[in-house]
Short mmCIF file of C-alpha atoms in Angstrom, two decimals:
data_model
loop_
_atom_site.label_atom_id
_atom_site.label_comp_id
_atom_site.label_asym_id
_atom_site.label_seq_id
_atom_site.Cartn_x
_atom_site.Cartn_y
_atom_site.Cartn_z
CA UNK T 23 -25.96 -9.43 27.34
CA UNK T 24 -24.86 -7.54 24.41
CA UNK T 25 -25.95 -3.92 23.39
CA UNK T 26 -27.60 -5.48 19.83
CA UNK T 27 -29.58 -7.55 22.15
CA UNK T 28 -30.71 -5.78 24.74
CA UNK T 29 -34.35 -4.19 22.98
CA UNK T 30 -35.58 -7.57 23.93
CA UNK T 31 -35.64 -7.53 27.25
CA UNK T 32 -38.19 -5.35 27.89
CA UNK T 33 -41.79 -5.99 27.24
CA UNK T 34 -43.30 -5.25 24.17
CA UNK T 35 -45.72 -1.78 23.95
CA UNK T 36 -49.27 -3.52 22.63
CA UNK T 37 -49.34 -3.45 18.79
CA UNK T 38 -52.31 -1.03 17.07
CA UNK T 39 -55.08 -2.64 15.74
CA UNK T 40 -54.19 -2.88 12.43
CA UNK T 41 -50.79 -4.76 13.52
CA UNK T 42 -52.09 -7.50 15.38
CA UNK T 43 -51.75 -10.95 14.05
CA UNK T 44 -55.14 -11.79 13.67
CA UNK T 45 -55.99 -8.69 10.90
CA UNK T 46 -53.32 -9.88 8.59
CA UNK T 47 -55.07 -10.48 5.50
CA UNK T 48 -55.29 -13.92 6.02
CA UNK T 49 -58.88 -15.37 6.85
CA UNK T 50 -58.74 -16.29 10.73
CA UNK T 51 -60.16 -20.24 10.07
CA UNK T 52 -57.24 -21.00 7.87
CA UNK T 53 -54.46 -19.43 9.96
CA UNK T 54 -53.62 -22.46 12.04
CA UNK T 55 -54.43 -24.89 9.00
CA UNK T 56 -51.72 -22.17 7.30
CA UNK T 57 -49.17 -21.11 9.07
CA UNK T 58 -49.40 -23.33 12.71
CA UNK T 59 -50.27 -20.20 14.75
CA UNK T 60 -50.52 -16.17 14.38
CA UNK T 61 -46.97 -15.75 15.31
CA UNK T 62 -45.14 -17.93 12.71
CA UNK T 63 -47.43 -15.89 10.58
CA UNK T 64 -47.01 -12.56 11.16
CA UNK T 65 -43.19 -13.48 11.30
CA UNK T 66 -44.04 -14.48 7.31
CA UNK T 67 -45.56 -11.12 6.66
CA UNK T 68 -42.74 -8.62 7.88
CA UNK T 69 -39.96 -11.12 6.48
CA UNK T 70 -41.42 -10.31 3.20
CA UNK T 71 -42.10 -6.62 3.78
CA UNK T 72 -38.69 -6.23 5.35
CA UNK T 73 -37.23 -8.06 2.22
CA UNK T 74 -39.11 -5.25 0.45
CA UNK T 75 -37.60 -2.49 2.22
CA UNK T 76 -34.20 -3.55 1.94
CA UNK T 77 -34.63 -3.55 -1.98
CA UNK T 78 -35.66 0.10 -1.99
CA UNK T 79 -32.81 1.28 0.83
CA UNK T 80 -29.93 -1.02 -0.65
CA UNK T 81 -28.32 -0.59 -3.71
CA UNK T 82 -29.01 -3.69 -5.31
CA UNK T 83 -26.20 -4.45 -7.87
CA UNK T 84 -23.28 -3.81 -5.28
CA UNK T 85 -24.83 -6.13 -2.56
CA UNK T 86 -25.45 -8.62 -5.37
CA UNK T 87 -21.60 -8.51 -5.74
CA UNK T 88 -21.11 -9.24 -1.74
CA UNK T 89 -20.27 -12.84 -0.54
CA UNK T 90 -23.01 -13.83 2.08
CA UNK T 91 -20.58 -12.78 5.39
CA UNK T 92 -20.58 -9.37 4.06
CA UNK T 93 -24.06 -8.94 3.44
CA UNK T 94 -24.81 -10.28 6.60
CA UNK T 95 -22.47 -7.76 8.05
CA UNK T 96 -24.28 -4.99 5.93
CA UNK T 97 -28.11 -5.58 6.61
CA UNK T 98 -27.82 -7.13 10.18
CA UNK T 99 -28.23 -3.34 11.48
CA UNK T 100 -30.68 -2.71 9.27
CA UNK T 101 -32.95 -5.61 10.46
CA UNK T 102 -31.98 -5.30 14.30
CA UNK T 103 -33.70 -1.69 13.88
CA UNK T 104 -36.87 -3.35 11.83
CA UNK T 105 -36.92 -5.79 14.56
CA UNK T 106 -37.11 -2.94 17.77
CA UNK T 107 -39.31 -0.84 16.03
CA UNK T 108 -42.07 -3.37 15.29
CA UNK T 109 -42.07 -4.66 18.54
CA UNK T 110 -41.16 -8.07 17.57
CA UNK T 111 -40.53 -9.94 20.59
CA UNK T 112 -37.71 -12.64 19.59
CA UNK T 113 -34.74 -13.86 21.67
CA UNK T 114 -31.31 -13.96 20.41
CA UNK T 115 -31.40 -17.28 18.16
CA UNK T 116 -34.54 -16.58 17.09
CA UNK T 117 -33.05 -13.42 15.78
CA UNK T 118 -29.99 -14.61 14.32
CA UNK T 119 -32.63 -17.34 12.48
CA UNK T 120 -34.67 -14.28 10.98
CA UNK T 121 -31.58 -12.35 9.94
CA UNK T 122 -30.94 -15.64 7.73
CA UNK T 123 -34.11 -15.63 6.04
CA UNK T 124 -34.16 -12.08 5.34
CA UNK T 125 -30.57 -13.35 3.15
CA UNK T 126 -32.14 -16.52 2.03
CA UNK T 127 -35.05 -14.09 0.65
CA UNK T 128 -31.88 -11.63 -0.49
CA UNK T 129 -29.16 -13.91 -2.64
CA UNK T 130 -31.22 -17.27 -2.03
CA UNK T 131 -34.40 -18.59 -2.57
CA UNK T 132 -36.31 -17.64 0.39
CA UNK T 133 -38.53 -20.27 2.04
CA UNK T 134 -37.09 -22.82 -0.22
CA UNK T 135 -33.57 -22.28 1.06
CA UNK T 136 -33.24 -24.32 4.01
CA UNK T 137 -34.85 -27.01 2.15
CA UNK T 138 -32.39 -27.07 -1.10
CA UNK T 139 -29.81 -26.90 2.28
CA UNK T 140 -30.89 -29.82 4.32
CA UNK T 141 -28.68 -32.63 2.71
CA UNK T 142 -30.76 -35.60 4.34
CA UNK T 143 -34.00 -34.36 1.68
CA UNK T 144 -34.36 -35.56 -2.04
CA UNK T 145 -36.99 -34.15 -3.28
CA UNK T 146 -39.68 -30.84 -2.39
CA UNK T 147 -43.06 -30.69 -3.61
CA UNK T 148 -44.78 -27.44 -3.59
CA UNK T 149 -48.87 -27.68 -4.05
CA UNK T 150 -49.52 -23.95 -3.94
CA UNK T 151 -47.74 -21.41 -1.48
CA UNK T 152 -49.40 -23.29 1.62
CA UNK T 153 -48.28 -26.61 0.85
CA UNK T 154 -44.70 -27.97 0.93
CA UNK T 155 -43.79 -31.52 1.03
CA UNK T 156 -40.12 -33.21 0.68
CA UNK T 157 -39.10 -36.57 0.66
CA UNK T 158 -36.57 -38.08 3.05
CA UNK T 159 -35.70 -41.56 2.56
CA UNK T 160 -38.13 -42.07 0.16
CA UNK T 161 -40.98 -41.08 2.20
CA UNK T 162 -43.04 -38.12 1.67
CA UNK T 163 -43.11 -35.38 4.65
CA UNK T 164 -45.23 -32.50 4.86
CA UNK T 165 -42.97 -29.67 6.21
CA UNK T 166 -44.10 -26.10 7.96
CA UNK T 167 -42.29 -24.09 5.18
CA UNK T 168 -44.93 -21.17 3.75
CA UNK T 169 -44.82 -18.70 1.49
CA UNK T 170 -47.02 -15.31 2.14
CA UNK T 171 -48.96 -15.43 -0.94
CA UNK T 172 -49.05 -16.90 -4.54
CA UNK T 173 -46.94 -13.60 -5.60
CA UNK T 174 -43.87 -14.40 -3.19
CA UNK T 175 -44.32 -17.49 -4.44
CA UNK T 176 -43.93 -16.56 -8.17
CA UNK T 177 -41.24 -13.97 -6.90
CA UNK T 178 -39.11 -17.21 -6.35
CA UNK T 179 -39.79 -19.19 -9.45
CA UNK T 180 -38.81 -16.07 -11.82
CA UNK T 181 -35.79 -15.86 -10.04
CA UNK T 182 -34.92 -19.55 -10.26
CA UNK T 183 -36.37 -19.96 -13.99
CA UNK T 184 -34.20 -16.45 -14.90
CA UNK T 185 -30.81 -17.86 -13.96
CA UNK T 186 -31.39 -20.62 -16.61
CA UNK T 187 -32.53 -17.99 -19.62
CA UNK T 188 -36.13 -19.48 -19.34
CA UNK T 189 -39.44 -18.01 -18.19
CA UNK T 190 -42.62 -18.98 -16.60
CA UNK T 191 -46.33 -16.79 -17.55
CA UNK T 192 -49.88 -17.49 -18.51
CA UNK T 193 -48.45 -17.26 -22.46
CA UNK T 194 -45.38 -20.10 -21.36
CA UNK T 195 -47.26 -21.65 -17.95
CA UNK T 196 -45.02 -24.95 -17.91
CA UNK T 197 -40.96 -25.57 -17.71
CA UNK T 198 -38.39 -27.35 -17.10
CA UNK T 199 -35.28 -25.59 -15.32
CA UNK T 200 -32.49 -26.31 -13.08
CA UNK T 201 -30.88 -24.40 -10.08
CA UNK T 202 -26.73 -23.46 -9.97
CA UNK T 203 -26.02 -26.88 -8.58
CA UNK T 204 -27.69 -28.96 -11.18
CA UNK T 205 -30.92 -29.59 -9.15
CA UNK T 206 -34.11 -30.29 -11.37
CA UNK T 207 -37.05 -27.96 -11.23
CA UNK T 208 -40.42 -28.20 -12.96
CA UNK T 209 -42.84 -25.61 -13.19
CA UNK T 210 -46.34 -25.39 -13.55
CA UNK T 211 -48.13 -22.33 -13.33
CA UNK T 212 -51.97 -20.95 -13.75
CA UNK T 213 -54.04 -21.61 -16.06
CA UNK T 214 -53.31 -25.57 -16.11
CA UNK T 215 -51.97 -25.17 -12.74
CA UNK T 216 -55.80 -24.65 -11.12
CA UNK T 217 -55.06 -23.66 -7.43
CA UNK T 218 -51.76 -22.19 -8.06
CA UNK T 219 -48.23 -22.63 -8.64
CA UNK T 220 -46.94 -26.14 -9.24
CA UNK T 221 -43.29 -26.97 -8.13
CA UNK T 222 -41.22 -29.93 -8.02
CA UNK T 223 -37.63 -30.10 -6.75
CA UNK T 224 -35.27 -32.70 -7.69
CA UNK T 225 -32.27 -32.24 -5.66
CA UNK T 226 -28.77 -33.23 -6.41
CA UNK T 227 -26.01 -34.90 -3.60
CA UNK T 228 -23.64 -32.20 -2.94
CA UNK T 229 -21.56 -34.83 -3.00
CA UNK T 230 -22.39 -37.12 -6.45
CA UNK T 231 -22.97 -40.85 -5.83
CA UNK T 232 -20.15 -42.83 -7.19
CA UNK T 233 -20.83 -46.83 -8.47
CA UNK T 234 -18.97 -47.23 -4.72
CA UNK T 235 -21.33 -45.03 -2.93
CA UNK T 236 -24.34 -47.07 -4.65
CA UNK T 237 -23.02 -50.04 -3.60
CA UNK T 238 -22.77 -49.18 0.24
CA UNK T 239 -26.53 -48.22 0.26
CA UNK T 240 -27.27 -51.40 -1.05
CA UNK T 241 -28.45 -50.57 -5.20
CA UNK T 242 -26.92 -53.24 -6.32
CA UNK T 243 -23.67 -55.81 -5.28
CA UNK T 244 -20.07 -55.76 -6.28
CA UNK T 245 -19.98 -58.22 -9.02
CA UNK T 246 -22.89 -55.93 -11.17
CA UNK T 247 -21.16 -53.09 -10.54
CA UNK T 248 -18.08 -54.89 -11.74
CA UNK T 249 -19.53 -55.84 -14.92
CA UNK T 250 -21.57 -52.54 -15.62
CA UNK T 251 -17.94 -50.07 -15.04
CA UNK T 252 -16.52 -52.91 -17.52
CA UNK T 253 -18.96 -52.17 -20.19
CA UNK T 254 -18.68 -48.74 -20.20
CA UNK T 255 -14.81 -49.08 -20.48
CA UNK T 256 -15.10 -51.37 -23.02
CA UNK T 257 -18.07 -49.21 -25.05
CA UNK T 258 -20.76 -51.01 -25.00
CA UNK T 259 -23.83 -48.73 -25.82
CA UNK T 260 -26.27 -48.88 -22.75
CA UNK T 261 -29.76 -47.96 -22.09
CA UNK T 262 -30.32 -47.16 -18.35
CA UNK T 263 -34.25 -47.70 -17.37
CA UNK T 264 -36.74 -46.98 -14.75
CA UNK T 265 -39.64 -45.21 -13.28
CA UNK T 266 -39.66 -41.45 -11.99
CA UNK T 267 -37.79 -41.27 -9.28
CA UNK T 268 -35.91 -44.46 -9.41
CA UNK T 269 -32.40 -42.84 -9.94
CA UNK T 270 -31.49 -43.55 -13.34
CA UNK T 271 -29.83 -39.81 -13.59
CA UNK T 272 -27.47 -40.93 -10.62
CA UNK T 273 -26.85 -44.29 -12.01
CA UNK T 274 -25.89 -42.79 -15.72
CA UNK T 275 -23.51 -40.27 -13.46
CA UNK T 276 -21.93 -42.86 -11.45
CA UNK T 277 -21.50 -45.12 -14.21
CA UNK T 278 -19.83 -42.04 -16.38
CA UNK T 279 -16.71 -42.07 -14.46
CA UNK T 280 -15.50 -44.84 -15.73
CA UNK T 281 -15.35 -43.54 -19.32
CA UNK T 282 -11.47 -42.55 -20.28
CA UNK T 283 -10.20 -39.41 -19.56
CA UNK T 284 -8.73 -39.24 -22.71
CA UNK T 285 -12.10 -39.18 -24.58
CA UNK T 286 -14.28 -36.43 -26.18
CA UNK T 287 -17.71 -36.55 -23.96
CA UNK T 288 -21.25 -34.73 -25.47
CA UNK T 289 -23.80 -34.34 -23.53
CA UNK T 290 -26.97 -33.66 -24.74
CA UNK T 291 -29.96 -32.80 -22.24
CA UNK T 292 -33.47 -30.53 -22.33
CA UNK T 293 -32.78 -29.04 -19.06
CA UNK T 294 -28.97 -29.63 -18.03
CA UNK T 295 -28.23 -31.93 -14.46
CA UNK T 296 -24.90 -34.39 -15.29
CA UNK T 297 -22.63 -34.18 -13.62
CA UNK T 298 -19.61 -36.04 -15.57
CA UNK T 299 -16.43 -35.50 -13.82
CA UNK T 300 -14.11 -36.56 -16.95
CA UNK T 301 -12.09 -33.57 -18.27
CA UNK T 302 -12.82 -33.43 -21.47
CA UNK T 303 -16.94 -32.72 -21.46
CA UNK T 304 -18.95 -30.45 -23.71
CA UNK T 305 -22.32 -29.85 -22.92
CA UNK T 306 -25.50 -29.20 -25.20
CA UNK T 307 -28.96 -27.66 -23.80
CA UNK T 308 -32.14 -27.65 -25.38
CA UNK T 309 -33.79 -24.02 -25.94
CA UNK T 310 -37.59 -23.08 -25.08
CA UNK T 311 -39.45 -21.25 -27.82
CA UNK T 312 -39.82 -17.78 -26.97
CA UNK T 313 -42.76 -15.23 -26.19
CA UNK T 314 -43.42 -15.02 -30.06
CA UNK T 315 -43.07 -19.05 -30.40
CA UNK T 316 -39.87 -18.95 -32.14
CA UNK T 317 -36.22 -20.16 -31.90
CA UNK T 318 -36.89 -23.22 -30.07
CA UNK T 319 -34.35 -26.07 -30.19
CA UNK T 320 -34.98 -29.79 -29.52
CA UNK T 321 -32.74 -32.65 -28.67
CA UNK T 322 -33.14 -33.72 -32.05
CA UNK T 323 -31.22 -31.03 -33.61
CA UNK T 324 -28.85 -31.16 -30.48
CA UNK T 325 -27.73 -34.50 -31.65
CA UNK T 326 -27.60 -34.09 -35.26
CA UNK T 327 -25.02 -30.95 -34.09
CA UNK T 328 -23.04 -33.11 -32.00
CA UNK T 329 -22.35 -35.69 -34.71
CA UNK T 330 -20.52 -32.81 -36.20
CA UNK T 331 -18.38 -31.76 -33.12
CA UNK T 332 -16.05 -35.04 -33.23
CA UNK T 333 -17.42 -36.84 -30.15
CA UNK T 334 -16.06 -39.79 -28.84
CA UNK T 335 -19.36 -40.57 -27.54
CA UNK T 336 -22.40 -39.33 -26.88
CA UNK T 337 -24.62 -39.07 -23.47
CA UNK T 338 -28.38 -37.76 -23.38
CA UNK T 339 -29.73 -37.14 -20.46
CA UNK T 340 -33.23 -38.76 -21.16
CA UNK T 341 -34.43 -40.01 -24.31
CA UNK T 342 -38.16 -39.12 -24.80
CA UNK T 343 -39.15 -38.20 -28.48
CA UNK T 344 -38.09 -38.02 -32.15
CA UNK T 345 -33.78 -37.79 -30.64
CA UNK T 346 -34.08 -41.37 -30.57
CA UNK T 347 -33.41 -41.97 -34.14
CA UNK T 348 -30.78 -40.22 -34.65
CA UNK T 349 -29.30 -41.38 -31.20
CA UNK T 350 -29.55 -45.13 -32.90
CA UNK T 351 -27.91 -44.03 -35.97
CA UNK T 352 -24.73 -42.34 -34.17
CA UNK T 353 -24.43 -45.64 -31.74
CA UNK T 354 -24.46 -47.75 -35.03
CA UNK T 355 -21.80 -45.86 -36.88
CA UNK T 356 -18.41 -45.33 -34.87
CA UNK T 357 -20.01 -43.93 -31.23
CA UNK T 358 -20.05 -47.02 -29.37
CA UNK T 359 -20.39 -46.75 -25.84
CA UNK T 360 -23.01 -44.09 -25.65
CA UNK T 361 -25.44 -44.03 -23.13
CA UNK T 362 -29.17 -42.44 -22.04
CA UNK T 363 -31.70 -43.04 -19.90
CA UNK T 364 -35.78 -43.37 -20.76
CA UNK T 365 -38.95 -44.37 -18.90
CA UNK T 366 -40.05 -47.85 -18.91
CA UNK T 367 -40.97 -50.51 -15.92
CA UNK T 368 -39.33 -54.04 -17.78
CA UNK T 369 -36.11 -54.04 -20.07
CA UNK T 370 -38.62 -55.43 -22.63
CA UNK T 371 -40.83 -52.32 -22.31
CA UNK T 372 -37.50 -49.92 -22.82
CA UNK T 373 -37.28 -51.76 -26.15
CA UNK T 374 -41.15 -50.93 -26.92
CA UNK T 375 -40.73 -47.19 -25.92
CA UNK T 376 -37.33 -46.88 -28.26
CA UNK T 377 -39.53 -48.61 -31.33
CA UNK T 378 -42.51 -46.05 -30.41
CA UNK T 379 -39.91 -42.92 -29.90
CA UNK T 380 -37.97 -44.03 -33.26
CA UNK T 381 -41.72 -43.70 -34.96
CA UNK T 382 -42.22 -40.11 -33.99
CA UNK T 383 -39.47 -38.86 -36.12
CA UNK T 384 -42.08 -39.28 -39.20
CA UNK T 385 -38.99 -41.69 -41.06
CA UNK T 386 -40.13 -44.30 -43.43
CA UNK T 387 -38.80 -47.39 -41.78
CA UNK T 388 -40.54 -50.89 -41.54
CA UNK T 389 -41.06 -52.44 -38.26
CA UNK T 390 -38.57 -54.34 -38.87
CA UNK T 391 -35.64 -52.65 -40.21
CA UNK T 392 -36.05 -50.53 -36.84
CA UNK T 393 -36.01 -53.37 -34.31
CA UNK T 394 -33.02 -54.37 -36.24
CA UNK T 395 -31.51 -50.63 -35.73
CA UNK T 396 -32.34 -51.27 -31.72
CA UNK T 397 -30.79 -54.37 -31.80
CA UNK T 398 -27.24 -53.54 -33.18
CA UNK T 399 -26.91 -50.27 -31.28
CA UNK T 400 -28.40 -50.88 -27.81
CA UNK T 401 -26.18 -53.91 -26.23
CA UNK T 402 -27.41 -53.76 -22.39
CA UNK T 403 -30.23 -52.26 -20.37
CA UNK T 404 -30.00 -51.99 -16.86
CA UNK T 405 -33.22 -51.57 -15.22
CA UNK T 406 -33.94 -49.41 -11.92
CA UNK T 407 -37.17 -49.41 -9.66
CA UNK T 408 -38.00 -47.44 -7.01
CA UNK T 409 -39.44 -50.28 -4.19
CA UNK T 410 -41.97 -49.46 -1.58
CA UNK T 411 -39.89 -48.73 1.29
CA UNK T 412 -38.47 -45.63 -0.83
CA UNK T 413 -35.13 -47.51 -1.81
CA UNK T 414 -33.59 -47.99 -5.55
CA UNK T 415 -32.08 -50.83 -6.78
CA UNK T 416 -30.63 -52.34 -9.94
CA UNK T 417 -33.75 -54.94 -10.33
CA UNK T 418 -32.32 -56.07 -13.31
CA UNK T 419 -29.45 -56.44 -16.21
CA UNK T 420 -30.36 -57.79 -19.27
CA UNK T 421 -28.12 -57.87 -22.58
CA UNK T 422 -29.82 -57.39 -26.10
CA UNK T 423 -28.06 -60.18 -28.01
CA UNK T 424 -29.65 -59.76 -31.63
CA UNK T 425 -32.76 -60.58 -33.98
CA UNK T 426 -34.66 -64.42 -34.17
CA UNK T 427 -37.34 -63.52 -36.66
CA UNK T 428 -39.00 -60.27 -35.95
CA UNK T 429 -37.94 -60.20 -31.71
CA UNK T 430 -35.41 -58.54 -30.60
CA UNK T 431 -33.78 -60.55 -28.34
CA UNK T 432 -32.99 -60.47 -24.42
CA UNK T 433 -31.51 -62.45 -21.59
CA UNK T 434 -31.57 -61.51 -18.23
CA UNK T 435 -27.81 -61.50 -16.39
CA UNK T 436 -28.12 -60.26 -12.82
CA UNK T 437 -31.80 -59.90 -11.30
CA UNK T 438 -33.36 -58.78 -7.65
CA UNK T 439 -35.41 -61.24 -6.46
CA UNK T 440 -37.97 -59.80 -3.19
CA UNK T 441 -38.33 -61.89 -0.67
CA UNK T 442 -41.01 -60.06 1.44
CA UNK T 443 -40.88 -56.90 3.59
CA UNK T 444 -39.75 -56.55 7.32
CA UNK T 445 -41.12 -55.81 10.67
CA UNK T 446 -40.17 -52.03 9.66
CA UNK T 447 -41.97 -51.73 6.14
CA UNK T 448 -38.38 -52.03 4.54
CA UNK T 449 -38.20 -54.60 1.21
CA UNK T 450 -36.66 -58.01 2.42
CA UNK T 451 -34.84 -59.59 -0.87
CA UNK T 452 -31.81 -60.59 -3.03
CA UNK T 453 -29.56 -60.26 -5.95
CA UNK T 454 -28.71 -63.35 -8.00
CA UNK T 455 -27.02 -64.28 -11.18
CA UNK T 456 -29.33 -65.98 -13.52
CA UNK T 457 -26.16 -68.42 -14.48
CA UNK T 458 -25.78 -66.58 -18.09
CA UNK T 459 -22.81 -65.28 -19.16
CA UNK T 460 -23.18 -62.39 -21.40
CA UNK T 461 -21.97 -62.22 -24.84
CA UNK T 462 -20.37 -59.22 -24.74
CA UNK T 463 -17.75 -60.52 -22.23
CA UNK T 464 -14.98 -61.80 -25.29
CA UNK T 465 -15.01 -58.31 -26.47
CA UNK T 466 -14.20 -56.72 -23.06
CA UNK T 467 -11.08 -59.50 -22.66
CA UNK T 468 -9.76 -58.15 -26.05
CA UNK T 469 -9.72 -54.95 -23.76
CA UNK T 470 -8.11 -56.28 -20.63
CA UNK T 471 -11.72 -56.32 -19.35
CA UNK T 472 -11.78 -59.77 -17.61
CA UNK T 473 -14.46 -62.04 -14.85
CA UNK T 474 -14.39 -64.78 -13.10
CA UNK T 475 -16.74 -67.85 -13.58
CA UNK T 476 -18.32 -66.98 -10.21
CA UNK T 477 -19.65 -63.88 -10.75
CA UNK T 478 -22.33 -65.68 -13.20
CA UNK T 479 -23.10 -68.67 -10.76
CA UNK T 480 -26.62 -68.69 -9.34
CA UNK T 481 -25.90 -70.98 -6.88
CA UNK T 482 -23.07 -68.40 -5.48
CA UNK T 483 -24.12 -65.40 -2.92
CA UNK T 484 -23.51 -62.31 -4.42
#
C-alpha cells in the first residue's frame, strides 16, 4: 500500500462530542429522509468546510488559472492531511472520489457536477437543497445528490448566474442563464420561490444532434427529414412548434446545418443555447435590467438591430412576446428562410399564439391585415410533442399555403399516427404521408431541390 494511503489502516480515535454525526446541525428525524444516513452527511459537512479552508490557504486567482490535473496535483496534499486529521475513515476510492468533489466544489459546480457530467441525463430539477431530480430517458429520477444548506446552494447559482453577467437576489429573484456549454438554467429564488431555491437544468448533448442522429432515435423518418433540410436550403421561413421539453431547440439546431456556409447567420435569443455550426454566425443576447431597473434589452430591439447588420437570415431562439412583429416584417421583406421556435400543442394553435404575440407590440393592425402578415412570411410549421414514454417526435408537418376569407390556411404533409403503447409503457405508432404534395416543392426544383412521387404516397411505408 502506498505511504498517502496508509492513515487508513488503522482504526479511527472516537470523535468528541461535538464531531459526531448525529450533532451536525441537522435535526436527527430528517437525516435519513436527507442525506440516506449520518455518514453521507457528515461527508457533506467537511466537503464544504474543507472547500472553505482551501479558499483562505490558496491563493485564489493563480489556482483559478490551473487546468484541473494541476490543481489536483496542488490540493490533493492538502486534503489527504484534512482527511487524517479528522479521522475520516475512507478507503482509497472513496478518497480519490472526495478529492473530486472538493475540485468540483473548486473550478466546478459542486454537487451539480457529476450531474451536468453524466451524458445519459437531460434534464436536473432542484426543489430546494434536499431535493434533486434528473430525467433520463424521459423519465423523472430522484437522485441522492445534496447540498449542505440553502447558502451552498445559493453559493452555486451566483457562480453559474455570474459567468453569464446576470444575477439572482430578493430585488431580481427570477432568471434565465446558461452554463459554458450552452446548457439552460432557470432560477427562482425566495420570496416567490417559498421553500427555497428553484433550479432547472436543461442540458445540452456534448455532442449536438444532427437531422441524422434524430433520425436513428426514431423523431421522425428519412423522407421528412428529406423534405425539412430541403426547405431550409431552399429558404423557406419555418416555425418549429411544441411543448416544454419536446426538443424544438435541438430540432431548430439540427435543421441549421443545412443553411449555406456562405451565408450571414443572426441569432437572436434571451438567454443564448444554439449551437449553429455554419461559419459565418453572429450572435445577439438579450440584457436583464439592472439593480436600479435600467438598461434592459428585449428581443424586440435585438431584431430591429439585426435588420441593420446585413443578415442573410435571421434565427430566434424562441419567439414569445412583442419580437414577433418585427420577426414577420423581416421574413416578408428579403430574409426568407428564417426560422424560430414558440409554444403551442397543434400547428393551428402556433398560428393563434403568432396573431396573439403580433398584438402585444401595441401596432394598429386589423385582424386581418395580420393573419395576412402570418400567412406570407411563415410557409411551414413543424410540430414536436413530447409522448408519454418520454420520447419526441415530429407529430406533424403542415405547410401554410395562404388566405380563403379571413383563415389562414393549412394542410397537413407528414403526420404520426399512435397506434397504442407496448408491454413496456413505450408509444406503439407510425409516420404517414397524408398524400399532399406541398406547394412549396416547384420553388425548391428551381433550386435543384427535387422528390420523388413516393415520398407523398400514403399508401407507401415510410
Amino acid at each position: 500500500m502506498s505511504e498517502r494511503f496508509k492513515f487508513f489502516t488503522s482504526a479511527p480515535k472516537p470523535l468528541p462530542a461535538e464531531e459526531t454525526p448525529t450533532n451536525l446541525p441537522v435535526p436527527a428525524e430528517m437525516a435519513g429522509e436527507l442525506f440516506g444516513d449520518p455518514r453521507k452527511r457528515r461527508l457533506l459537512e467537511e466537503k464544504v468546510i474543507l472547500h472553505g479552508k482551501i479558499i483562505d490557504e490558496f491563493n485564489l486567482a493563480f489556482l483559478d488559472q490551473m487546468s484541473r490535473d494541476d490543481l489536483r496535483r496542488s490540493i490533493s496534499e492538502f486534503v489527504f492531511d484534512y482527511i487524517k486529521s479528522k479521522q475520516i475513515l475512507l478507503n482509497q476510492s472513496e478518497t480519490e472520489a472526495f478529492l473530486e468533489e472538493i475540485i468540483d466544489e473548486m473550478v466546478g459546480l459542486g454537487p451539480l457536477q457529476s450531474l451536468l457530467d453524466d451524458p445519459t441525463i437531460n434534464d436536473i430539477l432542484i426543489n430546494t437543497e434536499n431535493c434533486v431530480f434528473v430525467e433520463r430517458q424521459g423519465l423523472l429520477q430522484k437522485t441522492e445528490v445534496r447540498f449542505k444548506d440553502e447558502a451552498h446552494l445559493l453559493r452555486v447559482i451566483n457562480k453559474i448566474v455570474s459567468r453569464v453577467g446576470r444575477r439572482v437576489d430578493e430585488s431580481s429573484p427570477m432568471v434565465d442563464a446558461r452554463l459554458l456549454d450552452g446548457s439552460r438554467v432557470n432560477v427562482a429564488v425566495k420570496p416567490i420561490a417559498v421553500d427555497g431555491p428553484l433550479v432547472s437544468i436543461r442540458k445540452f448533448s456534448k455532442r449536438p444532434y444532427s437531422i441524422d442522429r434524430l433520425e436513428g432515435v426514431g423523431a421522425l423518418k428519412h423522407p421528412m427529414s428529406l423534405l425539412l433540410q430541403g426547405a431550409v436550403r431552399g429558404r423557406i421561413s419555418m416555425v418549429i412548434s411544441g411543448g416544454t421539453g419536446s426538443g424544438k431547440t435541438t430540432m431548430l439546431n439540427a435543421l441549421s446545418a443545412s443553411i449555406p456556409p456562405t451565408e450571414r447567420i443572426l441569432t437572436i435569443e434571451d438567454a443564448a443555447e444554439l449551437q449553429l455550426q455554419q461559419p459565418h454566425v453572429a450572435r445577439l443576447e438579450c440584457r436583464p435590467a439592472n439593480a436600479e431597473g435600467k438598461g434592459e434589452i428585449r428581443q424586440r430591439e435585438l431584431v430591429k438591430n439585426a435588420l441593420r447588420m446585413r443578415p442573410d437570415r435571421i434565427i430566434i431562439g424562441e419567439c414569445r412576446g412583442e419580437e414577433a412583429f418585427d420577426m414577420l416584417q423581416a421574413m416578408n421583406t428579403g430574409h426568407e428562410g428564417s426560422m424560430t421556435t414558440i409554444h403551442a400543442n397543434t400547428p393551428r394553435d402556433a398560428l393563434r399564439r403568432l396573431e396573439q404575440m403580433v398584438g402585444m407590440a401595441s401596432v394598429a393592425m386589423a385582424q386581418q391585415s395580420i393573419r395576412q402578415q402570418i400567412a406570407s412570411a411563415i410557409q411551414v410549421i413543424v410540430q414536436l410533442q413530447r409522448l408519454s414514454d418520454g420520447s419526441r417526435r415530429v407529430v406533424s408537418i403542415s405547410e401554410v399555403t395562404g388566405m380563403e376569407s379571413d383563415i389562414i390556411q393549412l394542410q397537413e404533409i407528414y403526420r404520426f399516427v399512435r397506434e397504442g403503447i407496448d408491454a413496456n409503457g413505450a408509444v406503439v405508432g407510425s409516420f404517414r404521408a397524408t398524400g399532399i404534395r406541398p406547394l412549396f416543392l416547384e420553388s425548391l426544383k428551381y433550386m435543384g431541390v427535387d422528390f420523388p412521387a413516393s415520398a407523398f404516397d400514403p399508401n407507401t411505408p415510410l
